[in-house]
Amino acid sequence: MNSFAAAEERSRQLSQTILESPRDYRVLTGERPTGLLHLGHFFGSIVERIRLQRAGVEAFLVLADYQVITDRDSMPRVREYVYSAVLDYLAAGMDPDRTTIFTHSSVPALNQLMLPFLSLVTEAELHRNPTVKSELAASGRALSGLLLTYPVHQAADILFCKGNLVPVGKDNLPHVEMTRVIARRFNERYGRVFPEPEALITSTPEVPGLDGRKMSKSYGNAISLGMSADETAQVIRRTPTDSERRISFDPASRPGVSALLSTASLCLGQAPEEVAESIGDAGSGALKKRTTEAVNGFLAGHRERRAELAKDPGFIAKILQQGNDRANQVAEQTLNEVRTAMGTRYE
Ligand code: TRP
């Protein structure tokens, strides 16, 4: 069995044990606030987080603002993206009393863990990380020290609260593996402080963007959760389709048509082929209309709650303040344990 199949198998077992003993787990999840959250985030990670919350698992959610620095284009709007993400989480049903929502840059003790952690990995290991490689290629710039070491920073995100369960998409698996290596090496060298966290591979399907590529704000193919019904209709109208009247699900040769079908399918809870069947040979116009109705219907409640919460920006600031206070308490406690283990406590 290859390591990915093994990780998937382990995730299936984990899903079961989590339901049986939710109190044995502490979840750490994270989001890089590089844009507005969209349907891809909703089906890809938010649904899973709410599910874990309902199961009774305690969670920490980092809005990884220090990771946005490597994506220079987003940095000027990072505050807006952070506030907007909190609105979406709350509107989706995340309970700030059970999930600690916090921002990287507000928790000094978390960031300080990076120093001993950096000593536990080699430069060669960092260069081998596939996500670092693809981010580097996508950036078109020279590799910065921060980008090279960001998996170590992510280890600090996970270990500062002794998170032992990390729900991630496939592409984040190498980071969880590196976190396990760092925890193991730290414990071997200084005595046991950290758990070796496990990845929980998110089984929810990836939502394609409207052009068939991965949904991403930077491709301009995303439906963000906070869009109005009219804006949603507009982006869907702009989706490139074809002139064949008969609607069929065929991602390879009809990317636009199929992406619309996938989107409608997720929002309606029906297979894409079924949606195609129901439209028959009514053409792309009908498909776009159906998709718009499906998305707007699905998001109506979310958008209403979001708009209500957005009326009071002070409220979001308060939620973040509360989350950051709690994250600081937990991080300081862990840093003290680390300093004791390393013999660097002088008071
Ligand atoms: N690196 C993750 C991403 O780009 C975001 C993230 C930051 C994260 N810290 C984390 C994910 C800790 C899981 C755990 O999507």
Coordinates of C-alpha atoms and ligand atoms in Angstrom, one line a residue:
M1 CA 0.0 0.0 0.0
N2 CA 1.4 3.4 -0.8
S3 CA 1.6 6.1 1.8
F4 CA -1.4 8.0 0.4
A5 CA -3.6 4.9 0.4
A6 CA -2.4 4.2 4.0
A7 CA -3.3 7.8 5.1
E8 CA -6.8 7.4 3.5
E9 CA -7.3 4.1 5.3
R10 CA -6.2 5.6 8.6
S11 CA -8.6 8.5 8.0
R12 CA -11.5 6.1 7.7
Q13 CA -10.7 4.5 11.0
L14 CA -10.2 7.8 12.6
S15 CA -13.6 9.1 11.5
Q16 CA -15.1 6.2 13.5
T17 CA -13.0 6.6 16.6
I18 CA -13.7 10.4 16.7
L19 CA -17.4 9.7 16.9
E20 CA -16.9 7.2 19.7
S21 CA -14.5 9.4 21.8
P22 CA -14.6 13.0 20.6
R23 CA -13.0 14.2 23.9
D24 CA -9.7 12.4 23.0
Y25 CA -9.2 14.8 20.1
R26 CA -8.2 18.4 19.6
V27 CA -8.5 19.6 16.1
L28 CA -6.3 22.3 14.6
T29 CA -7.3 23.6 11.2
G30 CA -6.1 26.6 9.2
E31 CA -6.9 28.9 6.4
R32 CA -4.7 31.3 4.6
P33 CA -6.7 34.5 4.3
T34 CA -5.7 35.3 0.7
G35 CA -9.2 36.1 -0.6
L36 CA -12.9 35.8 0.1
L37 CA -14.1 32.3 1.0
H38 CA -15.9 30.6 -1.8
L39 CA -18.1 27.5 -2.5
G40 CA -14.9 25.5 -2.8
H41 CA -14.0 26.3 0.8
F42 CA -17.6 25.6 1.9
F43 CA -17.8 22.1 0.5
G44 CA -14.1 21.4 0.9
S45 CA -13.4 22.3 4.5
I46 CA -16.2 24.2 6.3
V47 CA -18.7 21.4 6.1
E48 CA -16.1 19.0 7.7
R49 CA -15.3 21.5 10.4
I50 CA -18.9 21.9 11.4
R51 CA -19.3 18.1 11.4
L52 CA -16.4 17.7 13.8
Q53 CA -17.8 20.5 16.0
R54 CA -21.2 18.7 16.1
A55 CA -19.4 15.5 17.1
G56 CA -18.2 17.4 20.2
V57 CA -14.5 17.8 19.2
E58 CA -12.7 20.8 20.5
A59 CA -11.1 22.9 17.8
F60 CA -8.7 25.7 17.0
L61 CA -8.8 27.5 13.8
V62 CA -5.9 29.6 12.7
L63 CA -6.3 32.4 10.2
A64 CA -2.8 32.2 8.9
D65 CA -2.1 35.8 8.2
Y66 CA 1.7 35.4 8.5
Q67 CA 1.4 32.9 5.6
V68 CA -0.2 35.6 3.4
I69 CA 3.1 37.5 3.3
T70 CA 4.5 35.0 0.8
D71 CA 1.6 35.8 -1.5
R72 CA 2.4 39.5 -1.8
D73 CA -0.7 40.5 -3.8
S74 CA -3.1 39.6 -1.0
M75 CA -1.3 41.4 1.9
P76 CA -2.8 44.8 1.4
R77 CA -6.3 43.4 2.0
V78 CA -5.5 40.8 4.6
R79 CA -7.6 42.5 7.3
E80 CA -10.7 42.5 5.2
Y81 CA -10.1 38.8 4.3
V82 CA -9.7 37.9 7.9
Y83 CA -12.9 39.7 9.0
S84 CA -14.8 38.2 6.0
A85 CA -13.7 34.7 6.8
V86 CA -14.9 35.0 10.4
L87 CA -18.3 36.2 9.1
D88 CA -18.5 33.1 6.9
Y89 CA -17.5 30.7 9.7
L90 CA -20.1 32.1 12.1
A91 CA -22.8 32.2 9.4
A92 CA -22.0 28.6 8.6
G93 CA -22.6 27.6 12.2
M94 CA -19.2 27.6 13.8
D95 CA -19.5 28.2 17.5
P96 CA -16.8 30.5 18.9
D97 CA -17.2 29.0 22.3
R98 CA -16.2 25.6 21.0
T99 CA -13.8 26.6 18.3
T100 CA -11.1 29.1 19.1
I101 CA -10.7 31.3 16.0
F102 CA -7.4 33.3 16.0
T103 CA -4.8 35.0 13.9
H104 CA -1.2 34.0 13.7
S105 CA 0.3 37.4 14.1
S106 CA -1.5 37.9 17.4
V107 CA 0.1 35.0 19.2
P108 CA 3.8 35.6 19.9
A109 CA 4.4 32.4 21.8
L110 CA 3.2 30.3 18.9
N111 CA 5.7 32.0 16.6
Q112 CA 8.5 31.5 19.1
L113 CA 8.1 27.7 18.8
M114 CA 9.4 28.1 15.3
L115 CA 13.0 28.6 16.6
P116 CA 13.6 25.2 18.2
F117 CA 11.5 23.5 15.5
L118 CA 13.8 25.0 12.8
S119 CA 16.7 23.3 14.4
L120 CA 15.0 19.9 14.0
V121 CA 14.8 19.8 10.2
T122 CA 17.4 19.9 7.5
E123 CA 17.5 22.2 4.5
A124 CA 17.3 19.2 2.2
E125 CA 14.0 18.1 3.9
L126 CA 12.6 21.6 3.4
H127 CA 13.5 21.6 -0.3
R128 CA 11.9 18.3 -0.8
N129 CA 8.4 19.5 0.3
P130 CA 6.1 19.2 -2.7
T131 CA 3.9 22.2 -1.7
V132 CA 6.8 24.4 -1.2
K133 CA 8.0 23.4 -4.7
S134 CA 4.6 24.1 -6.4
E135 CA 4.1 27.4 -4.5
L136 CA 7.6 28.4 -5.6
A137 CA 6.8 27.6 -9.2
A138 CA 3.5 29.5 -9.0
S139 CA 5.1 32.6 -7.5
G140 CA 7.6 33.1 -10.3
R141 CA 10.0 34.6 -7.8
A142 CA 13.1 33.5 -6.0
L143 CA 12.5 31.3 -3.0
S144 CA 12.2 33.3 0.2
G145 CA 13.3 32.0 3.6
L146 CA 9.7 32.3 4.8
L147 CA 8.3 30.2 1.9
L148 CA 11.0 27.6 2.4
T149 CA 10.2 27.3 6.1
Y150 CA 6.5 27.6 6.1
P151 CA 5.8 23.9 6.7
V152 CA 7.8 24.4 10.0
H153 CA 5.6 27.4 10.8
Q154 CA 2.6 25.2 10.1
A155 CA 4.0 22.6 12.6
A156 CA 4.1 25.4 15.2
D157 CA 0.4 26.2 14.4
I158 CA -0.5 22.6 15.0
L159 CA 1.7 21.8 18.0
F160 CA 1.2 25.1 20.0
C161 CA -2.1 23.7 21.2
K162 CA -1.0 20.1 21.1
G163 CA -3.5 19.5 18.3
N164 CA -3.6 15.8 17.5
L165 CA -6.0 15.8 14.6
V166 CA -5.6 17.9 11.4
P167 CA -8.3 17.8 8.8
V168 CA -6.5 18.5 5.5
G169 CA -6.9 18.1 1.8
K170 CA -4.4 15.7 0.1
D171 CA -2.0 18.5 -0.9
N172 CA -1.4 19.3 2.8
L173 CA -0.4 15.8 3.8
P174 CA 3.4 16.4 3.6
H175 CA 3.0 19.2 6.1
V176 CA 1.3 17.0 8.6
E177 CA 4.0 14.4 8.1
M178 CA 6.7 17.1 8.7
T179 CA 4.8 18.1 11.9
R180 CA 5.0 14.5 13.1
V181 CA 8.7 14.4 12.4
I182 CA 9.3 17.6 14.3
A183 CA 7.2 16.4 17.3
R184 CA 9.0 13.1 17.4
R185 CA 12.5 14.6 17.1
F186 CA 11.7 17.2 19.8
N187 CA 10.4 14.5 22.2
E188 CA 13.4 12.3 21.6
R189 CA 15.8 15.1 22.2
Y190 CA 14.2 16.9 25.1
G191 CA 11.6 14.6 26.6
R192 CA 8.0 14.2 25.7
V193 CA 6.0 17.4 25.2
F194 CA 4.1 17.0 21.9
P195 CA 1.6 14.5 20.5
E196 CA 2.3 13.2 16.9
P197 CA -0.8 14.6 15.2
E198 CA -2.7 12.6 12.6
A199 CA -4.1 13.9 9.3
L200 CA -7.8 13.4 8.7
I201 CA -8.2 13.6 4.9
T202 CA -11.2 15.6 4.0
S203 CA -13.5 13.4 2.0
T204 CA -15.7 16.1 0.6
P205 CA -15.4 16.5 -3.2
E206 CA -13.4 19.3 -4.7
V207 CA -15.6 21.9 -6.3
P208 CA -14.4 22.8 -9.8
G209 CA -14.2 26.5 -10.7
L210 CA -16.6 27.7 -13.3
D211 CA -14.0 27.1 -16.1
G212 CA -13.3 23.5 -14.9
R213 CA -10.0 24.4 -13.2
K214 CA -9.6 24.4 -9.4
M215 CA -11.9 27.0 -7.9
S216 CA -9.7 29.9 -6.9
K217 CA -10.2 33.6 -6.6
S218 CA -7.1 34.2 -8.6
Y219 CA -8.5 32.4 -11.6
G220 CA -11.7 34.6 -11.4
N221 CA -13.8 31.4 -11.5
A222 CA -15.1 31.3 -8.0
I223 CA -18.5 31.9 -6.4
S224 CA -17.7 33.6 -3.1
L225 CA -20.0 32.9 -0.2
G226 CA -20.7 36.6 0.5
M227 CA -21.7 37.5 -3.1
S228 CA -25.2 38.8 -3.7
A229 CA -27.7 36.7 -5.8
D230 CA -27.2 39.1 -8.7
E231 CA -23.4 38.9 -8.6
T232 CA -23.7 35.1 -8.5
A233 CA -25.9 35.2 -11.6
Q234 CA -23.4 37.4 -13.3
V235 CA -20.3 35.1 -12.8
I236 CA -22.4 32.1 -13.8
R237 CA -23.5 33.9 -17.0
R238 CA -19.9 34.6 -17.9
T239 CA -18.9 30.9 -17.7
P240 CA -17.7 29.8 -21.2
T241 CA -19.9 26.9 -22.4
D242 CA -20.6 25.5 -25.9
S243 CA -23.4 25.6 -28.4
E244 CA -24.5 21.9 -28.1
R245 CA -28.1 21.9 -26.9
R246 CA -27.9 18.5 -25.2
I247 CA -26.5 19.0 -21.7
S248 CA -24.1 16.2 -20.6
F249 CA -21.6 15.7 -17.9
D250 CA -18.2 15.3 -19.6
P251 CA -15.4 17.2 -17.7
A252 CA -12.7 16.4 -20.2
S253 CA -14.4 17.8 -23.4
R254 CA -17.0 20.1 -21.9
P255 CA -15.2 21.8 -18.9
G256 CA -17.6 24.8 -18.5
V257 CA -20.8 22.8 -18.9
S258 CA -19.5 20.1 -16.5
A259 CA -18.3 22.7 -13.9
L260 CA -21.8 24.2 -13.9
L261 CA -23.3 20.7 -13.5
S262 CA -20.9 19.9 -10.6
T263 CA -21.8 23.2 -8.9
A264 CA -25.5 22.7 -9.2
S265 CA -25.1 19.0 -8.2
L266 CA -23.4 19.9 -4.9
C267 CA -26.0 22.6 -4.0
L268 CA -28.9 20.3 -4.9
G269 CA -27.5 17.1 -3.4
Q270 CA -28.0 15.2 -6.8
A271 CA -25.5 13.5 -9.1
P272 CA -24.3 15.8 -11.9
E273 CA -25.6 13.3 -14.5
E274 CA -29.1 13.6 -13.0
V275 CA -29.0 17.3 -13.2
A276 CA -27.9 17.0 -16.9
E277 CA -30.7 14.6 -17.5
S278 CA -33.3 17.0 -16.0
I279 CA -32.1 19.8 -18.3
G280 CA -32.0 17.5 -21.4
D281 CA -31.6 19.5 -24.6
A282 CA -32.6 22.9 -23.3
G283 CA -29.1 24.2 -23.8
S284 CA -26.5 26.2 -21.8
G285 CA -28.9 29.1 -21.0
A286 CA -31.2 26.7 -19.1
L287 CA -28.2 25.1 -17.4
K288 CA -27.0 28.5 -16.3
K289 CA -30.4 29.4 -15.0
R290 CA -30.7 26.1 -13.1
T291 CA -27.2 26.5 -11.6
T292 CA -27.9 30.1 -10.5
E293 CA -31.1 29.1 -8.8
A294 CA -29.4 26.1 -7.1
V295 CA -26.5 28.2 -5.7
N296 CA -28.6 31.1 -4.6
G297 CA -31.1 28.8 -3.0
F298 CA -28.4 26.9 -1.2
L299 CA -26.6 30.0 0.0
A300 CA -29.7 32.1 0.9
G301 CA -29.7 31.3 4.6
H302 CA -26.0 31.7 4.9
R303 CA -26.0 35.0 3.2
E304 CA -28.9 36.3 5.4
R305 CA -27.0 35.3 8.6
R306 CA -23.8 36.8 7.2
A307 CA -25.4 40.1 6.4
E308 CA -27.0 40.3 9.8
L309 CA -23.6 39.6 11.5
A310 CA -21.9 42.1 9.2
K311 CA -24.0 45.0 10.6
D312 CA -21.9 45.0 13.7
P313 CA -18.1 44.9 12.8
G314 CA -17.3 45.3 16.5
F315 CA -18.8 41.9 17.1
I316 CA -16.3 40.2 14.7
A317 CA -13.4 42.1 16.4
K318 CA -14.7 40.8 19.7
I319 CA -14.8 37.2 18.5
L320 CA -11.2 37.5 17.3
Q321 CA -10.1 39.2 20.5
Q322 CA -11.6 36.4 22.5
G323 CA -10.0 33.7 20.3
N324 CA -6.6 35.4 20.4
D325 CA -6.7 35.7 24.2
R326 CA -7.4 32.0 24.5
A327 CA -4.8 31.0 21.9
N328 CA -2.2 33.2 23.7
Q329 CA -3.0 31.4 27.0
V330 CA -2.5 28.0 25.4
A331 CA 0.6 29.0 23.5
E332 CA 2.3 30.5 26.6
Q333 CA 1.6 27.3 28.5
T334 CA 3.1 25.2 25.8
L335 CA 6.1 27.5 25.4
N336 CA 6.8 27.2 29.1
E337 CA 6.8 23.4 28.8
V338 CA 9.2 23.7 25.9
R339 CA 11.5 26.0 27.8
T340 CA 11.4 23.7 30.8
A341 CA 12.2 20.7 28.6
M342 CA 15.1 22.5 26.9
G343 CA 16.5 23.9 30.1
T344 CA 15.9 27.5 29.2
R345 CA 13.7 28.6 32.1
Y346 CA 15.4 31.1 34.3
E347 CA 12.7 32.7 36.4
Ligands
TRP1 N1 -1.1 26.0 4.8 C1 -2.5 25.9 4.8 C2 -3.0 26.3 3.4 O1 -2.3 26.9 2.7 C3 -3.2 26.7 5.8 C4 -2.7 26.4 7.2 C5 -1.9 27.2 8.0 C6 -3.0 25.2 7.9 N2 -1.7 26.6 9.2 C7 -2.3 25.4 9.2 C8 -3.7 24.1 7.6 C9 -2.4 24.4 10.1 C10 -3.7 23.1 8.6 C11 -3.1 23.2 9.8 O2 -4.1 25.9 3.1

